Tab-separated table of C-alpha atoms in Angstrom:
chain	number	residue	atom	x	y	z
A	1	MET	CA	123.775	117.336	175.510
A	2	ASN	CA	121.914	115.937	172.525
A	3	ARG	CA	123.837	112.741	171.772
A	4	THR	CA	121.927	111.994	168.561
A	5	LEU	CA	122.599	115.431	167.113
A	6	LEU	CA	126.218	115.290	168.240
A	7	ALA	CA	126.652	111.945	166.464
A	8	ALA	CA	125.065	113.374	163.301
A	9	THR	CA	127.375	116.401	163.488
A	10	ALA	CA	130.365	114.095	163.918
A	11	MET	CA	129.328	112.218	160.777
A	12	TYR	CA	129.062	115.532	158.942
A	13	LEU	CA	132.538	116.457	160.194
A	14	LEU	CA	133.913	113.231	158.718
A	15	PHE	CA	132.169	114.101	155.450
A	16	ILE	CA	133.908	117.501	155.427
A	17	VAL	CA	137.315	115.924	155.975
A	18	TYR	CA	136.761	113.172	153.425
A	19	GLY	CA	135.226	115.468	150.807
A	20	SER	CA	138.070	117.952	151.222
A	21	LEU	CA	140.727	115.311	150.530
A	22	VAL	CA	139.122	113.450	147.617
A	23	PRO	CA	140.540	112.092	145.272
A	24	LEU	CA	142.929	110.918	148.043
A	25	GLU	CA	146.006	110.860	145.797
A	26	LEU	CA	148.679	111.021	148.493
A	27	ARG	CA	152.053	112.417	147.485
A	28	ASP	CA	155.419	112.125	149.188
A	29	LEU	CA	155.949	115.358	151.122
A	30	SER	CA	157.826	115.866	154.354
A	31	ILE	CA	156.234	117.673	157.286
A	32	THR	CA	158.950	120.330	157.110
A	33	ASP	CA	158.280	121.064	153.432
A	34	ALA	CA	154.538	121.020	154.030
A	35	TYR	CA	154.862	123.511	156.888
A	36	SER	CA	157.081	125.726	154.734
A	37	GLN	CA	154.533	125.716	151.902
A	38	PHE	CA	151.630	126.287	154.282
A	39	SER	CA	153.332	129.313	155.835
A	40	ARG	CA	153.478	130.886	152.355
A	41	ILE	CA	149.929	130.243	151.159
A	42	ASN	CA	148.599	133.121	149.100
A	43	TYR	CA	145.371	134.972	148.619
A	44	LEU	CA	144.206	134.195	145.084
A	45	GLN	CA	142.354	136.550	142.779
A	46	LEU	CA	139.307	134.445	141.981
A	47	GLY	CA	137.249	135.003	138.876
A	48	ALA	CA	133.528	134.573	138.465
A	49	GLY	CA	133.979	130.909	137.585
A	50	SER	CA	135.533	130.161	140.982
A	51	ARG	CA	132.956	132.045	143.030
A	52	ALA	CA	130.686	129.024	143.457
A	53	ASP	CA	133.561	126.958	144.871
A	54	TRP	CA	134.447	129.725	147.322
A	55	ILE	CA	130.853	130.154	148.503
A	56	ALA	CA	130.544	126.373	148.843
A	57	ASN	CA	133.332	126.492	151.433
A	58	ILE	CA	131.293	129.035	153.394
A	59	LEU	CA	128.204	126.859	153.232
A	60	LEU	CA	130.181	123.769	154.226
A	61	TYR	CA	131.009	125.099	157.692
A	62	ILE	CA	127.637	126.665	158.546
A	63	PRO	CA	125.964	123.332	159.466
A	64	LEU	CA	129.062	122.238	161.394
A	65	ALA	CA	129.098	125.282	163.681
A	66	PHE	CA	125.305	125.236	163.974
A	67	GLY	CA	125.191	121.508	164.722
A	68	LEU	CA	127.913	121.656	167.372
A	69	SER	CA	126.173	124.580	169.056
A	70	ALA	CA	122.822	122.804	168.926
A	71	SER	CA	124.320	119.627	170.389
A	72	PHE	CA	124.938	121.565	173.600
A	73	GLY	CA	121.798	123.657	173.307
A	74	GLY	CA	120.822	122.970	176.909
A	75	VAL	CA	123.389	125.497	178.134
A	76	ARG	CA	121.484	128.486	179.533
A	77	HIS	CA	123.928	130.627	181.525
A	78	PRO	CA	125.147	133.599	179.405
A	79	LEU	CA	128.797	133.059	180.329
A	80	ALA	CA	128.566	129.345	179.563
A	81	ARG	CA	126.921	130.124	176.205
A	82	LEU	CA	129.733	132.538	175.376
A	83	LEU	CA	132.371	129.970	176.289
A	84	LEU	CA	130.546	127.361	174.198
A	85	ALA	CA	130.501	129.704	171.195
A	86	LEU	CA	134.226	130.359	171.607
A	87	PHE	CA	134.954	126.645	171.862
A	88	VAL	CA	132.883	125.840	168.756
A	89	GLY	CA	134.488	128.687	166.825
A	90	ILE	CA	138.026	127.658	167.766
A	91	PHE	CA	137.277	124.006	167.009
A	92	CYS	CA	135.869	124.773	163.545
A	93	LEU	CA	138.768	127.080	162.690
A	94	ALA	CA	141.276	124.489	163.890
A	95	LEU	CA	139.553	121.909	161.718
A	96	ALA	CA	139.655	124.256	158.717
A	97	ILE	CA	143.373	124.904	159.202
A	98	GLY	CA	144.049	121.202	159.684
A	99	VAL	CA	142.126	120.263	156.543
A	100	GLU	CA	143.871	122.933	154.466
A	101	PHE	CA	147.243	121.724	155.748
A	102	ALA	CA	146.355	118.101	154.963
A	103	GLN	CA	145.396	119.098	151.413
A	104	LEU	CA	149.060	119.808	150.714
A	105	PHE	CA	149.586	116.048	150.802
A	106	PHE	CA	146.686	115.341	148.433
A	107	PRO	CA	147.092	117.053	145.065
A	108	PRO	CA	145.403	118.373	143.003
A	109	ARG	CA	143.690	120.096	145.966
A	110	THR	CA	144.286	123.856	146.063
A	111	VAL	CA	145.358	125.476	149.327
A	112	SER	CA	144.763	129.220	149.673
A	113	LEU	CA	143.838	131.936	152.137
A	114	ASN	CA	140.559	132.260	150.252
A	115	ASP	CA	139.429	128.895	151.571
A	116	LEU	CA	140.368	129.753	155.156
A	117	ILE	CA	138.492	133.053	154.919
A	118	ALA	CA	135.435	131.271	153.524
A	119	GLU	CA	135.525	128.612	156.232
A	120	THR	CA	135.902	131.292	158.907
A	121	LEU	CA	132.876	133.131	157.519
A	122	GLY	CA	130.899	129.884	157.460
A	123	THR	CA	131.769	129.241	161.102
A	124	LEU	CA	130.686	132.753	162.129
A	125	ILE	CA	127.428	132.473	160.192
A	126	GLY	CA	126.697	129.118	161.810
A	127	LEU	CA	127.339	130.537	165.291
A	128	LEU	CA	125.213	133.626	164.663
A	129	THR	CA	122.418	131.554	163.144
A	130	TRP	CA	122.286	129.414	166.276
A	131	HIS	CA	122.426	132.488	168.526
A	132	PHE	CA	119.495	134.226	166.834
A	133	PHE	CA	117.433	131.298	165.526
A	134	GLY	CA	118.565	128.320	167.591
A	135	ALA	CA	115.732	128.448	170.124
A	136	TYR	CA	113.148	128.857	167.364
A	137	THR	CA	114.621	125.978	165.350
A	138	SER	CA	114.651	123.734	168.420
A	139	GLN	CA	111.028	124.627	169.101
A	140	LEU	CA	110.052	123.799	165.519
A	141	TYR	CA	111.823	120.446	165.749
A	142	ALA	CA	110.014	119.654	169.001
A	143	HIS	CA	106.701	120.531	167.334
A	144	LEU	CA	107.584	118.299	164.385
A	145	LYS	CA	107.645	115.246	166.653
A	146	GLN	CA	104.264	115.947	168.270
A	147	GLY	CA	102.044	114.858	165.375
A	148	SER	CA	99.660	117.801	165.690
A	149	LEU	CA	98.766	121.081	164.014
A	150	LEU	CA	102.091	122.481	165.183
A	151	SER	CA	103.826	119.591	163.398
A	152	ALA	CA	102.274	120.656	160.090
A	153	LYS	CA	103.460	124.230	160.589
A	154	ALA	CA	106.974	123.072	161.458
A	155	ALA	CA	107.095	120.686	158.492
A	156	ILE	CA	105.993	123.467	156.118
A	157	ILE	CA	108.718	125.799	157.394
A	158	PHE	CA	111.475	123.164	157.268
A	159	TYR	CA	110.426	121.923	153.822
A	160	ALA	CA	110.156	125.428	152.354
A	161	VAL	CA	113.521	126.579	153.731
A	162	ILE	CA	115.334	123.461	152.506
A	163	TYR	CA	113.608	123.649	149.113
A	164	ILE	CA	114.532	127.303	148.585
A	165	ALA	CA	118.115	126.725	149.746
A	166	LEU	CA	118.599	123.810	147.338
A	167	SER	CA	116.966	125.766	144.499
A	168	LEU	CA	119.432	128.652	144.878
A	169	PHE	CA	122.588	126.658	145.661
A	170	PRO	CA	125.468	127.541	145.293
A	171	PHE	CA	124.389	131.203	145.741
A	172	ASP	CA	126.966	132.452	143.236
A	173	PHE	CA	125.371	135.835	142.558
A	174	VAL	CA	126.722	138.085	139.827
A	175	ALA	CA	128.885	140.874	141.236
A	176	THR	CA	128.991	143.322	138.340
A	177	HIS	CA	126.813	144.473	135.484
A	178	ALA	CA	129.312	142.987	133.028
A	179	GLU	CA	128.963	139.562	134.661
A	180	LEU	CA	125.196	139.804	134.348
A	181	ASP	CA	125.482	140.706	130.658
A	182	ASP	CA	127.808	137.759	130.030
A	183	LYS	CA	125.509	135.438	131.937
A	184	LEU	CA	122.429	136.509	129.977
A	185	ALA	CA	124.351	136.145	126.717
A	186	ASN	CA	124.877	132.428	127.416
A	187	GLY	CA	121.234	131.747	126.568
A	188	HIS	CA	120.499	129.590	129.615
A	189	ASP	CA	117.710	131.908	130.740
A	190	ALA	CA	114.456	131.961	128.821
A	191	LEU	CA	111.052	133.564	129.146
A	192	LEU	CA	109.452	130.146	128.720
A	193	LEU	CA	112.005	127.361	128.183
A	194	PRO	CA	115.519	126.984	126.696
A	195	PHE	CA	114.292	125.159	123.604
A	196	ASP	CA	117.766	124.377	122.242
A	197	ALA	CA	118.672	122.369	125.339
A	198	CYS	CA	115.305	120.616	125.400
A	199	THR	CA	115.503	119.785	121.705
A	200	ALA	CA	118.907	118.171	122.203
A	201	GLU	CA	117.759	116.103	125.214
A	202	PRO	CA	113.946	116.035	125.297
A	203	LEU	CA	113.749	113.135	127.758
A	204	ARG	CA	115.940	114.813	130.357
A	205	CYS	CA	114.106	118.085	129.860
A	206	GLY	CA	110.766	116.380	130.458
A	207	VAL	CA	112.048	114.548	133.530
A	208	LYS	CA	113.381	117.827	134.939
A	209	LEU	CA	109.997	119.511	134.563
A	210	PHE	CA	108.250	116.498	136.104
A	211	ALA	CA	110.715	116.552	139.016
A	212	GLU	CA	109.939	120.227	139.611
A	213	ILE	CA	106.258	119.332	139.915
A	214	ALA	CA	106.887	116.300	142.129
A	215	ALA	CA	109.192	118.231	144.474
A	216	LEU	CA	106.352	120.508	145.586
A	217	LEU	CA	103.629	117.864	145.889
A	218	PRO	CA	104.485	117.236	149.575
A	219	LEU	CA	104.416	120.955	150.383
A	220	GLY	CA	101.008	121.306	148.747
A	221	MET	CA	99.740	118.405	150.843
A	222	LEU	CA	101.201	119.858	154.043
A	223	PHE	CA	99.211	123.053	153.614
A	224	CYS	CA	96.049	120.964	153.715
A	225	PHE	CA	96.849	119.833	157.262
A	226	LEU	CA	96.202	123.361	158.539
A	227	PRO	CA	92.551	123.132	159.707
A	228	TYR	CA	91.976	126.876	159.940
A	229	LEU	CA	93.090	127.452	156.353
A	230	GLN	CA	90.205	128.214	154.015
A	231	HIS	CA	90.397	127.558	150.252
A	232	ARG	CA	93.431	125.340	150.694
A	233	ARG	CA	93.935	124.632	147.003
A	234	THR	CA	93.829	128.324	146.120
A	235	VAL	CA	96.324	129.159	148.852
A	236	ALA	CA	98.626	126.340	147.718
A	237	VAL	CA	98.499	127.538	144.110
A	238	LEU	CA	99.267	131.129	145.131
A	239	VAL	CA	102.179	129.983	147.295
A	240	GLY	CA	103.516	127.985	144.343
A	241	LEU	CA	103.118	131.019	142.076
A	242	PHE	CA	104.991	133.419	144.337
A	243	LEU	CA	107.583	130.782	145.164
A	244	GLY	CA	108.175	130.097	141.472
A	245	ILE	CA	108.372	133.765	140.488
A	246	GLY	CA	110.766	134.566	143.321
A	247	ILE	CA	113.088	131.632	142.664
A	248	GLU	CA	113.203	132.128	138.896
A	249	ILE	CA	113.932	135.848	139.222
A	250	VAL	CA	116.804	135.112	141.593
A	251	GLN	CA	118.051	132.382	139.220
A	252	VAL	CA	118.666	135.070	136.603
A	253	PHE	CA	121.214	136.683	138.917
A	254	LEU	CA	123.053	133.438	139.722
A	255	LEU	CA	126.062	132.596	137.571
A	256	SER	CA	125.144	128.911	137.624
A	257	GLY	CA	121.398	129.549	137.599
A	258	SER	CA	118.910	129.215	134.779
A	259	GLY	CA	115.736	131.257	135.006
A	260	GLN	CA	112.818	129.996	132.921
A	261	GLY	CA	109.169	130.948	132.979
A	262	LEU	CA	107.868	127.408	132.602
A	263	SER	CA	109.324	126.522	136.000
A	264	VAL	CA	106.886	128.970	137.568
A	265	LEU	CA	104.048	126.928	136.076
A	266	THR	CA	105.533	123.618	137.252
A	267	ARG	CA	105.696	124.925	140.817
A	268	VAL	CA	102.102	126.100	140.623
A	269	LEU	CA	101.107	122.659	139.339
A	270	GLY	CA	103.096	120.907	142.061
A	271	MET	CA	101.451	122.854	144.874
A	272	GLY	CA	97.984	122.629	143.327
A	273	LEU	CA	98.221	118.910	142.585
A	274	GLY	CA	99.492	118.220	146.089
A	275	ALA	CA	96.489	119.973	147.625
A	276	SER	CA	94.106	118.259	145.187
A	277	LEU	CA	95.519	114.786	145.877
A	278	TRP	CA	95.137	115.322	149.607
A	279	GLY	CA	91.513	116.387	149.245
A	280	TRP	CA	90.726	113.540	146.862
A	281	GLY	CA	92.387	110.868	149.010
A	282	LYS	CA	90.665	112.100	152.151
A	283	GLN	CA	87.242	111.424	150.625
A	284	LEU	CA	87.965	107.769	149.798
A	285	PRO	CA	87.270	104.921	152.248
A	286	LEU	CA	90.373	103.099	153.443
A	287	SER	CA	89.445	99.870	151.620
A	288	GLU	CA	88.968	101.697	148.327
A	289	LEU	CA	92.177	103.660	148.817
A	290	THR	CA	94.066	100.427	149.525
A	291	ALA	CA	92.760	98.792	146.351
A	292	LEU	CA	93.682	101.882	144.350
A	293	LEU	CA	97.220	101.884	145.728
A	294	ARG	CA	97.586	98.214	144.821
A	295	ARG	CA	96.645	98.964	141.199
A	296	LEU	CA	98.872	102.032	141.166
A	297	PHE	CA	101.878	99.931	142.170
A	298	TRP	CA	101.558	97.541	139.231
A	299	LEU	CA	100.757	100.352	136.784
A	300	SER	CA	103.820	102.349	137.860
A	301	LEU	CA	106.429	99.613	138.151
A	302	LEU	CA	107.352	98.976	134.502
A	303	PRO	CA	107.133	102.636	133.349
A	304	TYR	CA	109.412	103.653	136.215
A	305	ILE	CA	112.019	100.993	135.389
A	306	GLY	CA	111.891	101.890	131.707
A	307	LEU	CA	112.284	105.602	132.425
A	308	VAL	CA	115.342	105.072	134.643
A	309	LEU	CA	116.981	102.855	132.027
A	310	ALA	CA	116.224	105.369	129.275
A	311	ILE	CA	117.681	108.276	131.252
A	312	ASN	CA	120.876	106.301	131.764
A	313	GLY	CA	121.281	105.535	128.067
A	314	TRP	CA	120.255	101.889	128.009
A	315	PHE	CA	118.208	102.360	124.852
A	316	SER	CA	120.931	104.085	122.848
A	317	ALA	CA	121.543	102.668	119.408
A	318	ASP	CA	125.153	101.541	119.777
A	319	TRP	CA	126.289	99.448	122.723
A	320	LEU	CA	129.918	98.631	123.376
A	321	THR	CA	131.286	95.117	123.208
A	322	LEU	CA	131.998	93.083	126.334
A	323	ASP	CA	135.749	93.682	126.002
A	324	GLU	CA	135.213	97.442	125.725
A	325	ALA	CA	132.911	97.371	128.745
A	326	LEU	CA	135.500	95.457	130.769
A	327	THR	CA	138.095	98.053	129.800
A	328	LYS	CA	135.813	100.790	131.139
A	329	LEU	CA	135.311	98.760	134.306
A	330	VAL	CA	139.066	98.559	134.882
A	331	GLU	CA	139.325	102.339	134.439
A	332	THR	CA	136.423	103.041	136.818
A	333	ARG	CA	137.363	104.653	140.122
A	334	PHE	CA	135.425	103.080	142.992
A	335	LEU	CA	136.319	105.759	145.522
A	336	PRO	CA	133.044	107.320	146.759
A	337	LEU	CA	132.459	110.843	145.417
A	338	TYR	CA	135.596	110.594	143.262
A	339	TYR	CA	133.938	111.951	140.116
A	340	PHE	CA	132.233	114.763	142.030
A	341	TYR	CA	135.613	116.408	142.565
A	342	TYR	CA	136.026	117.076	138.852
A	343	THR	CA	132.803	119.091	138.594
A	344	SER	CA	131.628	122.313	140.161
A	345	GLU	CA	129.739	122.281	143.463
A	346	GLY	CA	126.507	123.186	141.701
A	347	VAL	CA	126.810	120.375	139.173
A	348	ALA	CA	127.800	117.936	141.932
A	349	LEU	CA	124.715	118.832	143.976
A	350	VAL	CA	122.434	118.495	140.952
A	351	SER	CA	123.978	115.098	140.205
A	352	LEU	CA	123.566	113.991	143.818
A	353	LEU	CA	119.942	115.132	144.022
A	354	SER	CA	119.201	113.595	140.624
A	355	ASN	CA	120.442	110.204	141.759
A	356	VAL	CA	118.561	110.444	145.045
A	357	GLY	CA	115.414	111.432	143.176
A	358	MET	CA	115.939	108.677	140.621
A	359	TYR	CA	115.765	105.937	143.248
A	360	LEU	CA	113.359	107.637	145.642
A	361	PRO	CA	110.423	105.992	143.813
A	362	VAL	CA	111.796	102.595	144.902
A	363	GLY	CA	110.890	103.475	148.470
A	364	LEU	CA	107.561	104.918	147.365
A	365	LEU	CA	106.711	101.815	145.356
A	366	CYS	CA	107.643	99.601	148.305
A	367	TRP	CA	105.312	101.650	150.476
A	368	LEU	CA	102.524	101.321	147.913
A	369	ARG	CA	103.060	97.582	147.676
A	370	PHE	CA	103.271	96.793	151.363
A	371	PHE	CA	100.675	99.283	152.525
A	372	SER	CA	98.132	97.946	150.079
A	373	ALA	CA	98.930	94.245	150.398
A	374	ALA	CA	100.033	93.568	153.989
A	375	PRO	CA	97.336	92.337	156.410
A	376	PRO	CA	96.682	94.657	159.357
A	377	HIS	CA	98.193	92.181	161.830
A	378	LYS	CA	101.360	91.671	159.767
A	379	PRO	CA	103.979	94.442	159.941
A	380	ALA	CA	105.529	95.726	156.731
A	381	PRO	CA	109.165	94.786	156.006
A	382	HIS	CA	111.899	96.914	157.547
A	383	TRP	CA	112.895	100.070	155.664
A	384	ILE	CA	116.329	98.560	155.038
A	385	PHE	CA	114.644	96.217	152.550
A	386	ALA	CA	113.756	99.178	150.326
A	387	GLY	CA	117.329	100.450	150.624
A	388	ILE	CA	118.802	97.121	149.559
A	389	LEU	CA	116.348	96.896	146.671
A	390	ALA	CA	117.305	100.383	145.485
A	391	ALA	CA	121.017	99.522	145.784
A	392	VAL	CA	120.581	96.381	143.665
A	393	PHE	CA	118.643	98.328	141.039
A	394	ALA	CA	121.317	101.050	141.003
A	395	LEU	CA	124.028	98.401	140.596
A	396	ILE	CA	122.234	97.013	137.529
A	397	VAL	CA	121.787	100.491	136.050
A	398	GLU	CA	125.415	101.507	136.636
A	399	THR	CA	126.644	98.198	135.214
A	400	GLY	CA	124.668	98.908	132.058
A	401	LYS	CA	126.483	102.233	131.694
A	402	LEU	CA	129.670	100.286	131.027
A	403	PHE	CA	128.171	99.276	127.674
A	404	VAL	CA	126.925	102.769	126.784
A	405	PRO	CA	129.294	105.140	124.955
A	406	ASP	CA	129.887	108.522	126.639
A	407	LYS	CA	128.649	107.157	129.977
A	408	HIS	CA	130.697	106.145	132.983
A	409	ALA	CA	129.623	104.043	135.913
A	410	ASP	CA	129.782	105.858	139.240
A	411	PRO	CA	129.847	103.619	142.332
A	412	SER	CA	128.805	106.599	144.484
C-alpha cells in the first residue's frame, strides 16, 4: 500500500465532498423528506450550456478511482485485483450517492440522475485507466525520481499530458452541426486573434499570450535533456507547432473553447525559447550564471509587482472611498471557493490557474534571489518562506480590490 498516495487521494476525496456542497447554505430538512425527494430525483434534459458541468462530474471521479486503485497497486493476484476494482467502484459510487443525497440539504445545489450517471462513468473510466495504463504510469513515476535520462522522458510525458488536458478542459465538444454554427457565430474563434476582446482589455490579452509562451518553456527545456536528440531546438519548435495546431483546431469544436491562430505561434515560441535558454545557460560558467541571476532578480521585481497590481485594477482611475471599501468587505464571503460555484467549471479552472500563475513568479524570484546570493555552505530558506511571501502579497492585492469598482476580493 502506498501511504503517501492514499493520503493524497483522501485529500482529493475531501475536496470532492467540500466542492460539491459549496456554498454550504444548510437548510432545515428532515431525513424523511430528504429520502422522499431523493427517491424521486429525475433525469434532466440538459442543453449545450450545461454540458460542461455534466462532463466536469465525470472528470471529478476519474482521479478518485485511479488514485484509490494506485494506492493498492502492489496487488498482483488476478482475483485480488478484481476484488480491489469492485471495492473501489462500490466505494466511489457510494460516495457519489452520499454526496448527491447531502446536496438536498445545501441549496442551491441541483440533484439529478445526470450527476449520478456522470459520476458512475468517471469511476469506470478511472478504473479502466488504471487497469490498462496503471503499470506504465507507475513505471514513469519511478523513472521520474531517478534523476536520469528516463526521468527526462517521464517528465516530458507527464507535462505534455497535463498541459493538453488543461488546454482542452472541460471537454465540452459540440454535439450537432447547429451547435457548431452557433458557436462559430459568437466570434470567439479567429484566424489570428479576437481583436475586439483584445481591444477592450489589451493588458489581459497580452498577459494571456505571454502566459501561453511561458507555459511551454519548461517543456522546451525538458527536450534538451534527451542526449540522443539531434537538432533539439528544431525538434522543440516542431513539437510546439504541431501541439499548437492540434489544440487550436480542437478548441474550435469546444463550446467553451476559443481557437485562434496566434496561439499556435505562442506555443512555437514557448518551445523554441525553452530550448534556446537551456542551450544558452549550459554554455555559461556557474559564477557568471549566478551573477546574471542576481541581476535578473532585481530587474524583474518591480515590473512583476506593477503588472500584478495593474491586472487587478489598482491603477484604475476611480477608487472607492474607505467607507465603500468597508461595505464591500462586510459583503465579502470568506468561504474558500465560494465564488467559484457561481461560474462554470471552465471559467473556475481558468480563474484558479490564473491565480496560481500570477503568484508562481514569487517562488521563481525567491529561487533567483537565494540561488544567486546564498553562500555554498549556507542552505537556502525553506520553501514555506516563499509560500508565506506569496500569501502576504496576495492579501495586499485582494485588499486593494476592495477599493476598485467592479472588483471583488476573493479569499480563495
